[in-house]
């Protein structure tokens, strides 16, 4: 617990950067989902008959979409070009926000590492000379470098895990809002299929090992 409190004390000054990074990650996730929804609408539009009225980017219970009435094939081409331009723009913005989120998290990691090194340096300088003389210089330096490295790796892993949780939760919310029945079926049957494939793979490996 003491190590966790010490780590939290080093990260706490950067809470605003972490919050902004999480918001940027959530924005990137929402834009990626929007790209998928727009591509779905383009495919549905290409398969439909004219005239037709569609709601672009519609998500059940969350966003009613942009209403568009397509009169004929030529108008459909213009609508699809506009949607593809929106897809490209959303993809670029999602990539930029994702990079900005990663940059902020890396910045937090670097500054945490710098703070840890400075704190460790001050701690070593405050030790009595007898305590320093009792340790070999190589061991002391190796321990200092190793501790800072482990702390940096922990902060980096925690930041990436937090970002991944935000993105996964955002995608799951959008999936269930768009089509909860299909999403529930997917999360019910996909693990079962994975278990069946895993069991079959084990049986095949055992059979192969017996015949070799």
Backbone as CSV, one residue per row, in Angstrom:
resi,resn,N_x,N_y,N_z,CA_x,CA_y,CA_z,C_x,C_y,C_z
1,UNK,0.818,-1.213,0.000,0.000,0.000,0.000,0.852,1.265,0.000
2,UNK,1.984,1.198,0.695,2.847,2.376,0.735,3.403,2.691,-0.654
3,UNK,3.752,1.633,-1.401,4.264,1.850,-2.755,3.179,2.436,-3.659
4,UNK,1.934,1.970,-3.484,0.833,2.496,-4.298,0.581,3.952,-3.979
5,UNK,0.627,4.297,-2.679,0.429,5.697,-2.293,1.543,6.577,-2.838
6,UNK,2.766,6.075,-2.815,3.889,6.849,-3.355,3.730,7.060,-4.860
7,UNK,3.319,6.008,-5.554,3.093,6.115,-6.997,1.956,7.081,-7.297
8,UNK,0.864,7.000,-6.513,-0.268,7.910,-6.718,0.135,9.355,-6.463
9,UNK,1.005,9.571,-5.487,1.463,10.929,-5.206,2.266,11.507,-6.363
10,UNK,3.000,10.660,-7.083,3.758,11.137,-8.240,2.854,11.417,-9.432
11,UNK,1.771,10.642,-9.566,0.876,10.792,-10.720,-0.152,11.899,-10.480
12,UNK,-0.508,12.162,-9.225,-1.585,13.096,-8.905,-1.421,14.477,-9.536
13,UNK,-0.224,15.062,-9.611,-0.121,16.393,-10.242,-0.511,16.419,-11.720
14,UNK,-0.596,15.253,-12.355,-0.892,15.188,-13.788,-2.314,14.694,-14.060
15,UNK,-3.212,14.850,-13.078,-4.563,14.308,-13.239,-5.311,14.978,-14.386
16,UNK,-5.069,16.270,-14.592,-5.776,16.974,-15.664,-5.375,16.425,-17.031
17,UNK,-4.088,16.169,-17.224,-3.631,15.598,-18.493,-4.220,14.208,-18.703
18,UNK,-4.352,13.424,-17.629,-4.936,12.086,-17.751,-6.410,12.180,-18.135
19,UNK,-7.138,13.110,-17.509,-8.566,13.284,-17.830,-8.736,13.704,-19.286
20,UNK,-7.911,14.657,-19.731,-7.994,15.099,-21.131,-7.663,13.959,-22.076
21,UNK,-6.667,13.149,-21.729,-6.309,12.005,-22.569,-7.454,11.004,-22.649
22,UNK,-8.154,10.771,-21.535,-9.289,9.857,-21.563,-10.431,10.421,-22.403
23,UNK,-10.675,11.726,-22.308,-11.711,12.354,-23.134,-11.362,12.259,-24.615
24,UNK,-10.093,12.460,-24.938,-9.667,12.324,-26.336,-9.818,10.883,-26.812
25,UNK,-9.500,9.922,-25.955,-9.677,8.515,-26.329,-11.148,8.190,-26.560
26,UNK,-12.017,8.735,-25.689,-13.456,8.516,-25.872,-13.942,9.155,-27.174
27,UNK,-13.413,10.344,-27.495,-13.777,11.000,-28.749,-13.333,10.185,-29.954
28,UNK,-12.115,9.661,-29.899,-11.623,8.820,-30.997,-12.486,7.575,-31.156
29,UNK,-12.899,6.982,-30.042,-13.758,5.800,-30.105,-15.103,6.134,-30.733
30,UNK,-15.699,7.268,-30.320,-16.981,7.674,-30.884,-16.873,7.948,-32.385
31,UNK,-15.782,8.564,-32.810,-15.598,8.847,-34.237,-15.396,7.560,-35.038
32,UNK,-14.671,6.601,-34.474,-14.506,5.321,-35.153,-15.839,4.602,-35.301
33,UNK,-16.670,4.677,-34.259,-18.007,4.081,-34.359,-18.856,4.818,-35.396
34,UNK,-18.715,6.144,-35.447,-19.454,6.925,-36.444,-19.060,6.532,-37.860
35,UNK,-17.773,6.291,-38.077,-17.309,5.850,-39.399,-17.981,4.537,-39.785
36,UNK,-18.050,3.601,-38.835,-18.690,2.313,-39.109,-20.170,2.496,-39.442
37,UNK,-20.858,3.355,-38.695,-22.278,3.589,-38.939,-22.506,4.246,-40.292
38,UNK,-21.662,5.193,-40.658,-21.816,5.860,-41.949,-21.557,4.895,-43.105
39,UNK,-20.572,4.041,-42.958,-20.319,3.037,-43.994,-21.504,2.085,-44.121
40,UNK,-22.114,1.730,-43.006,-23.325,0.902,-43.048,-24.430,1.596,-43.823
41,UNK,-24.599,2.890,-43.580,-25.654,3.633,-44.273,-25.370,3.747,-45.765
42,UNK,-24.089,3.896,-46.121,-23.740,3.974,-47.542,-24.076,2.662,-48.249
43,UNK,-23.769,1.542,-47.598,-24.082,0.234,-48.192,-25.588,0.061,-48.334
44,UNK,-26.348,0.450,-47.291,-27.804,0.344,-47.371,-28.362,1.250,-48.459
45,UNK,-27.752,2.417,-48.614,-28.219,3.351,-49.636,-27.953,2.814,-51.034
46,UNK,-26.811,2.179,-51.228,-26.475,1.643,-52.549,-27.384,0.477,-52.927
47,UNK,-27.923,-0.217,-51.939,-28.777,-1.380,-52.211,-30.249,-1.024,-52.304
48,UNK,-30.623,0.221,-51.968,-32.023,0.609,-51.910,-32.580,1.045,-53.258
49,UNK,-33.885,1.248,-53.297,-34.571,1.758,-54.483,-34.947,3.213,-54.228
50,UNK,-35.125,3.959,-55.290,-35.344,5.391,-55.180,-36.773,5.740,-55.601
51,UNK,-37.334,6.809,-55.009,-36.767,7.663,-53.963,-36.793,6.968,-52.596
52,UNK,-35.854,7.354,-51.732,-35.761,6.753,-50.413,-35.306,7.811,-49.417
53,UNK,-35.784,7.676,-48.179,-35.398,8.578,-47.092,-34.608,7.784,-46.065
54,UNK,-33.404,8.250,-45.748,-32.537,7.543,-44.809,-32.113,8.493,-43.698
55,UNK,-31.720,7.892,-42.579,-31.166,8.653,-41.453,-29.711,8.242,-41.303
56,UNK,-28.814,9.113,-41.672,-27.389,8.814,-41.659,-26.826,8.902,-40.247
57,UNK,-26.040,7.883,-39.849,-25.413,7.891,-38.531,-26.363,7.636,-37.389
58,UNK,-27.473,6.981,-37.639,-28.477,6.749,-36.602,-28.007,5.706,-35.604
59,UNK,-28.210,6.011,-34.315,-27.955,5.067,-33.225,-29.197,5.031,-32.360
60,UNK,-29.752,3.855,-32.189,-30.984,3.723,-31.416,-30.817,4.276,-30.005
61,UNK,-31.826,5.052,-29.582,-31.907,5.600,-28.225,-30.802,6.614,-27.908
62,UNK,-30.002,6.976,-28.899,-28.916,7.913,-28.630,-28.895,9.068,-29.616
63,UNK,-28.991,8.777,-30.910,-28.917,9.810,-31.941,-29.833,9.403,-33.084
64,UNK,-30.761,10.279,-33.433,-31.747,9.946,-34.461,-31.187,10.009,-35.871
65,UNK,-29.987,10.531,-36.036,-29.367,10.584,-37.348,-29.722,11.842,-38.129
66,UNK,-29.047,11.996,-39.259,-29.289,13.128,-40.150,-30.212,12.658,-41.265
67,UNK,-31.352,13.298,-41.372,-32.355,12.894,-42.355,-31.924,13.332,-43.749
68,UNK,-31.938,12.380,-44.689,-31.567,12.668,-46.079,-32.533,11.953,-47.011
69,UNK,-33.079,12.688,-47.960,-33.990,12.121,-48.955,-33.258,12.022,-50.290
70,UNK,-33.155,10.820,-50.806,-32.450,10.564,-52.059,-33.497,10.342,-53.150
71,UNK,-33.443,11.160,-54.193,-34.476,11.129,-55.229,-34.191,10.110,-56.321
72,UNK,-32.933,10.062,-56.774,-32.601,9.163,-57.878,-31.144,8.722,-57.753
73,UNK,-30.662,7.990,-58.765,-29.305,7.467,-58.725,-28.246,8.543,-58.686
74,UNK,-28.446,9.622,-59.476,-27.463,10.705,-59.484,-27.380,11.397,-58.139
75,UNK,-28.538,11.627,-57.524,-28.549,12.232,-56.189,-27.908,11.304,-55.167
76,UNK,-28.118,9.986,-55.344,-27.521,9.023,-54.423,-26.000,9.079,-54.487
77,UNK,-25.451,9.263,-55.699,-24.001,9.370,-55.840,-23.479,10.573,-55.080
78,UNK,-24.182,11.718,-55.196,-23.750,12.923,-54.480,-23.818,12.716,-52.963
79,UNK,-24.897,12.065,-52.510,-25.027,11.812,-51.069,-23.910,10.891,-50.588
80,UNK,-23.617,9.840,-51.362,-22.563,8.905,-50.963,-21.195,9.570,-50.960
81,UNK,-20.945,10.471,-51.923,-19.676,11.199,-51.930,-19.557,12.088,-50.691
82,UNK,-20.676,12.742,-50.330,-20.658,13.583,-49.124,-20.412,12.734,-47.881
83,UNK,-21.057,11.561,-47.832,-20.866,10.680,-46.675,-19.428,10.174,-46.613
84,UNK,-18.854,9.822,-47.775,-17.468,9.349,-47.792,-16.502,10.455,-47.375
85,UNK,-16.818,11.711,-47.762,-15.990,12.828,-47.291,-16.077,12.951,-45.770
86,UNK,-17.301,12.746,-45.226,-17.456,12.777,-43.770,-16.702,11.623,-43.115
87,UNK,-16.700,10.468,-43.771,-15.971,9.313,-43.245,-14.472,9.603,-43.188
88,UNK,-13.953,10.176,-44.283,-12.521,10.504,-44.320,-12.182,11.536,-43.247
89,UNK,-13.032,12.570,-43.130,-12.788,13.587,-42.110,-12.834,13.017,-40.708
90,UNK,-13.838,12.163,-40.434,-13.943,11.549,-39.102,-12.756,10.636,-38.820
91,UNK,-12.282,9.924,-39.853,-11.119,9.048,-39.670,-9.870,9.856,-39.329
92,UNK,-9.686,10.986,-40.033,-8.514,11.833,-39.777,-8.579,12.417,-38.366
93,UNK,-9.764,12.913,-37.993,-9.914,13.507,-36.650,-9.734,12.436,-35.571
94,UNK,-10.268,11.220,-35.822,-10.100,10.132,-34.845,-8.631,9.783,-34.683
95,UNK,-7.895,9.746,-35.801,-6.455,9.450,-35.719,-5.722,10.542,-34.958
96,UNK,-6.080,11.793,-35.203,-5.425,12.913,-34.507,-5.721,12.894,-33.011
97,UNK,-6.981,12.659,-32.649,-7.325,12.614,-31.223,-6.686,11.409,-30.536
98,UNK,-6.606,10.274,-31.255,-5.930,9.112,-30.680,-4.452,9.369,-30.444
99,UNK,-3.809,10.022,-31.428,-2.387,10.367,-31.253,-2.198,11.365,-30.121
100,UNK,-3.103,12.341,-30.021,-3.003,13.322,-28.939,-3.174,12.655,-27.576
101,UNK,-4.096,11.694,-27.487,-4.291,10.965,-26.234,-3.030,10.176,-25.861
102,UNK,-2.457,9.480,-26.862,-1.224,8.720,-26.594,-0.081,9.640,-26.194
103,UNK,0.002,10.807,-26.851,1.068,11.763,-26.516,0.935,12.250,-25.075
104,UNK,-0.289,12.569,-24.652,-0.484,13.051,-23.287,-0.124,11.968,-22.266
105,UNK,-0.504,10.726,-22.549,-0.175,9.646,-21.616,1.330,9.406,-21.556
106,UNK,2.003,9.474,-22.714,3.466,9.328,-22.711,4.119,10.493,-21.962
107,UNK,3.536,11.676,-22.104,4.063,12.859,-21.396,3.919,12.684,-19.885
108,UNK,2.772,12.159,-19.460,2.569,11.891,-18.037,3.581,10.865,-17.539
109,UNK,3.808,9.824,-18.346,4.782,8.792,-17.960,6.180,9.381,-17.815
110,UNK,6.582,10.207,-18.788,7.918,10.797,-18.740,8.066,11.728,-17.536
111,UNK,7.049,12.555,-17.287,7.147,13.491,-16.157,7.108,12.750,-14.818
112,UNK,6.359,11.668,-14.759,6.358,10.866,-13.542,7.731,10.258,-13.303
113,UNK,8.344,9.764,-14.385,9.687,9.203,-14.268,10.680,10.268,-13.808
114,UNK,10.575,11.461,-14.361,11.481,12.541,-13.954,11.278,12.909,-12.485
115,UNK,10.012,12.983,-12.053,9.743,13.298,-10.647,10.283,12.211,-9.728
116,UNK,10.130,10.939,-10.157,10.636,9.837,-9.337,12.150,9.893,-9.232
117,UNK,12.820,10.186,-10.327,14.288,10.283,-10.289,14.741,11.435,-9.405
118,UNK,14.059,12.565,-9.500,14.432,13.708,-8.661,14.197,13.401,-7.182
119,UNK,13.061,12.749,-6.888,12.771,12.411,-5.495,13.792,11.409,-4.959
120,UNK,14.156,10.433,-5.791,15.149,9.447,-5.368,16.520,10.091,-5.181
121,UNK,16.847,11.020,-6.061,18.132,11.721,-5.927,18.184,12.526,-4.634
122,UNK,17.088,13.216,-4.339,17.049,13.982,-3.085,17.125,13.059,-1.873
123,UNK,16.492,11.888,-1.963,16.525,10.944,-0.854,17.945,10.430,-0.621
124,UNK,18.645,10.116,-1.719,20.021,9.625,-1.584,20.916,10.699,-0.985
125,UNK,20.735,11.944,-1.424,21.557,13.033,-0.900,21.277,13.306,0.575
126,UNK,20.064,12.984,1.032,19.726,13.241,2.433,20.185,12.126,3.368
127,UNK,20.645,11.005,2.816,21.085,9.896,3.666,22.400,10.246,4.359
128,UNK,22.606,9.691,5.528,23.899,9.895,6.204,25.035,9.259,5.394
129,UNK,26.229,9.797,5.559,27.380,9.268,4.823,27.662,7.813,5.191
130,UNK,27.380,7.442,6.430,27.624,6.061,6.849,26.712,5.097,6.089
131,UNK,25.458,5.499,5.861,24.533,4.631,5.132,24.959,4.487,3.674
132,UNK,25.456,5.574,3.094,25.910,5.514,1.698,27.197,4.698,1.593
133,UNK,28.092,4.872,2.563,29.365,4.144,2.525,29.165,2.641,2.705
134,UNK,28.075,2.258,3.374,27.819,0.830,3.587,27.356,0.127,2.313
135,UNK,26.959,0.906,1.300,26.491,0.329,0.037,27.542,0.528,-1.044
136,UNK,27.650,-0.457,-1.902,28.535,-0.292,-3.053,27.889,0.648,-4.063
137,UNK,28.715,1.470,-4.681,28.181,2.479,-5.605,27.418,1.835,-6.750
138,UNK,27.929,0.739,-7.288,27.251,0.061,-8.390,25.892,-0.481,-7.989
139,UNK,25.811,-1.066,-6.785,24.534,-1.595,-6.311,23.523,-0.478,-6.100
140,UNK,23.989,0.633,-5.544,23.092,1.757,-5.276,22.537,2.340,-6.582
141,UNK,23.394,2.520,-7.573,22.962,3.072,-8.848,22.049,2.091,-9.588
142,UNK,22.397,0.806,-9.543,21.569,-0.204,-10.213,20.184,-0.271,-9.581
143,UNK,20.134,-0.189,-8.253,18.846,-0.218,-7.558,18.023,1.010,-7.912
144,UNK,18.666,2.172,-7.972,17.943,3.402,-8.299,17.383,3.345,-9.720
145,UNK,18.203,2.928,-10.666,17.750,2.842,-12.058,16.645,1.799,-12.201
146,UNK,16.801,0.664,-11.541,15.807,-0.408,-11.642,14.466,0.022,-11.055
147,UNK,14.489,0.678,-9.875,13.240,1.108,-9.246,12.504,2.123,-10.109
148,UNK,13.244,3.080,-10.663,12.604,4.089,-11.517,12.052,3.437,-12.779
149,UNK,12.792,2.470,-13.333,12.323,1.782,-14.537,11.028,1.025,-14.262
150,UNK,10.958,0.315,-13.142,9.746,-0.428,-12.804,8.573,0.514,-12.549
151,UNK,8.834,1.621,-11.890,7.776,2.598,-11.645,7.255,3.171,-12.964
152,UNK,8.168,3.490,-13.878,7.766,4.031,-15.178,6.938,3.013,-15.954
153,UNK,7.366,1.754,-15.943,6.615,0.710,-16.644,5.228,0.525,-16.037
154,UNK,5.120,0.639,-14.716,3.821,0.497,-14.060,2.884,1.630,-14.452
155,UNK,3.382,2.858,-14.424,2.553,4.010,-14.797,2.132,3.917,-16.256
156,UNK,3.061,3.513,-17.124,2.761,3.389,-18.551,1.690,2.323,-18.788
157,UNK,1.835,1.172,-18.121,0.857,0.097,-18.284,-0.506,0.511,-17.743
158,UNK,-0.528,1.205,-16.600,-1.788,1.645,-16.023,-2.482,2.651,-16.938
159,UNK,-1.726,3.582,-17.511,-2.321,4.583,-18.394,-2.893,3.933,-19.647
160,UNK,-2.157,3.006,-20.240,-2.652,2.326,-21.439,-3.872,1.453,-21.121
161,UNK,-3.855,0.810,-19.948,-5.011,-0.004,-19.558,-6.242,0.863,-19.355
162,UNK,-6.057,2.025,-18.743,-7.179,2.939,-18.534,-7.735,3.423,-19.870
163,UNK,-6.849,3.723,-20.811,-7.293,4.143,-22.146,-8.041,3.019,-22.853
164,UNK,-7.534,1.793,-22.736,-8.196,0.657,-23.367,-9.578,0.412,-22.771
165,UNK,-9.709,0.574,-21.456,-11.014,0.399,-20.808,-12.008,1.421,-21.320
166,UNK,-11.572,2.681,-21.440,-12.466,3.738,-21.949,-12.933,3.409,-23.361
167,UNK,-12.022,2.967,-24.215,-12.373,2.672,-25.606,-13.293,1.447,-25.693
168,UNK,-13.003,0.404,-24.911,-13.830,-0.800,-24.960,-15.234,-0.521,-24.437
169,UNK,-15.317,0.193,-23.313,-16.634,0.513,-22.749,-17.435,1.379,-23.720
170,UNK,-16.774,2.360,-24.350,-17.472,3.207,-25.316,-18.017,2.416,-26.487
171,UNK,-17.208,1.505,-27.037,-17.669,0.687,-28.163,-18.801,-0.251,-27.750
172,UNK,-18.717,-0.815,-26.553,-19.782,-1.698,-26.083,-21.090,-0.938,-25.904
173,UNK,-21.016,0.263,-25.369,-22.229,1.069,-25.196,-22.868,1.359,-26.548
174,UNK,-22.050,1.747,-27.525,-22.589,2.050,-28.848,-23.171,0.799,-29.497
175,UNK,-22.493,-0.342,-29.355,-22.995,-1.591,-29.925,-24.350,-1.966,-29.351
176,UNK,-24.479,-1.896,-28.030,-25.732,-2.303,-27.406,-26.849,-1.295,-27.664
177,UNK,-26.513,-0.021,-27.791,-27.542,0.966,-28.120,-28.019,0.813,-29.560
178,UNK,-27.107,0.471,-30.455,-27.478,0.342,-31.864,-28.311,-0.908,-32.111
179,UNK,-27.890,-2.042,-31.549,-28.646,-3.287,-31.736,-28.313,-4.202,-30.563
180,UNK,-29.093,-4.092,-29.501,-28.774,-4.824,-28.285,-28.955,-6.330,-28.469
181,UNK,-29.925,-6.741,-29.325,-30.168,-8.160,-29.498,-28.998,-8.827,-30.223
182,UNK,-28.524,-8.197,-31.293,-27.382,-8.753,-32.020,-26.122,-8.753,-31.154
183,UNK,-25.930,-7.686,-30.380,-24.750,-7.608,-29.518,-24.795,-8.670,-28.427
184,UNK,-25.983,-8.855,-27.836,-26.112,-9.884,-26.798,-25.865,-11.272,-27.378
185,UNK,-26.394,-11.518,-28.578,-26.150,-12.808,-29.218,-24.678,-13.029,-29.522
186,UNK,-24.005,-11.959,-29.969,-22.584,-12.076,-30.274,-21.785,-12.412,-29.025
187,UNK,-22.055,-11.725,-27.922,-21.293,-11.975,-26.704,-21.708,-13.273,-26.023
188,UNK,-22.821,-13.861,-26.463,-23.227,-15.158,-25.927,-22.591,-16.308,-26.702
189,UNK,-22.624,-16.203,-28.034,-22.198,-17.338,-28.860,-20.709,-17.306,-29.198
190,UNK,-20.113,-16.112,-29.304,-18.690,-16.057,-29.652,-17.825,-16.760,-28.605
191,UNK,-18.019,-16.517,-27.286,-17.216,-17.281,-26.310,-17.451,-18.788,-26.395
192,UNK,-18.707,-19.201,-26.660,-18.978,-20.635,-26.784,-18.237,-21.225,-27.984
193,UNK,-18.259,-20.502,-29.097,-17.533,-20.968,-30.280,-16.038,-21.035,-29.988
194,UNK,-15.521,-20.033,-29.270,-14.105,-20.040,-28.907,-13.751,-21.240,-28.045
195,UNK,-14.623,-21.594,-27.080,-14.364,-22.763,-26.235,-14.395,-24.051,-27.051
196,UNK,-15.341,-24.142,-28.001,-15.413,-25.342,-28.846,-14.154,-25.474,-29.695
197,UNK,-13.715,-24.359,-30.286,-12.497,-24.391,-31.109,-11.288,-24.763,-30.255
198,UNK,-11.225,-24.226,-29.023,-10.108,-24.550,-28.128,-10.108,-26.037,-27.786
199,UNK,-11.288,-26.590,-27.484,-11.361,-28.019,-27.142,-10.983,-28.883,-28.338
200,UNK,-11.472,-28.528,-29.527,-11.109,-29.297,-30.719,-9.611,-29.207,-31.004
201,UNK,-9.045,-28.020,-30.807,-7.613,-27.854,-31.024,-6.791,-28.726,-30.093
202,UNK,-7.205,-28.843,-28.834,-6.493,-29.704,-27.887,-6.582,-31.161,-28.302
203,UNK,-7.760,-31.594,-28.763,-7.906,-32.982,-29.198,-7.056,-33.264,-30.433
204,UNK,-7.008,-32.301,-31.343,-6.188,-32.490,-32.551,-4.713,-32.563,-32.188
205,UNK,-4.264,-31.706,-31.257,-2.851,-31.749,-30.849,-2.514,-33.070,-30.169
206,UNK,-3.442,-33.586,-29.331,-3.176,-34.874,-28.685,-3.122,-35.996,-29.700
207,UNK,-4.032,-35.968,-30.671,-4.012,-37.006,-31.710,-2.739,-36.944,-32.529
208,UNK,-2.315,-35.717,-32.844,-1.075,-35.563,-33.615,0.121,-36.074,-32.818
209,UNK,0.124,-35.814,-31.508,1.253,-36.260,-30.690,1.301,-37.794,-30.596
210,UNK,0.132,-38.475,-30.597,0.129,-39.933,-30.520,0.654,-40.566,-31.814
211,UNK,0.356,-39.943,-32.952,0.757,-40.523,-34.233,2.175,-40.173,-34.632
212,UNK,2.803,-39.259,-33.910,4.184,-38.879,-34.276,5.170,-39.888,-33.700
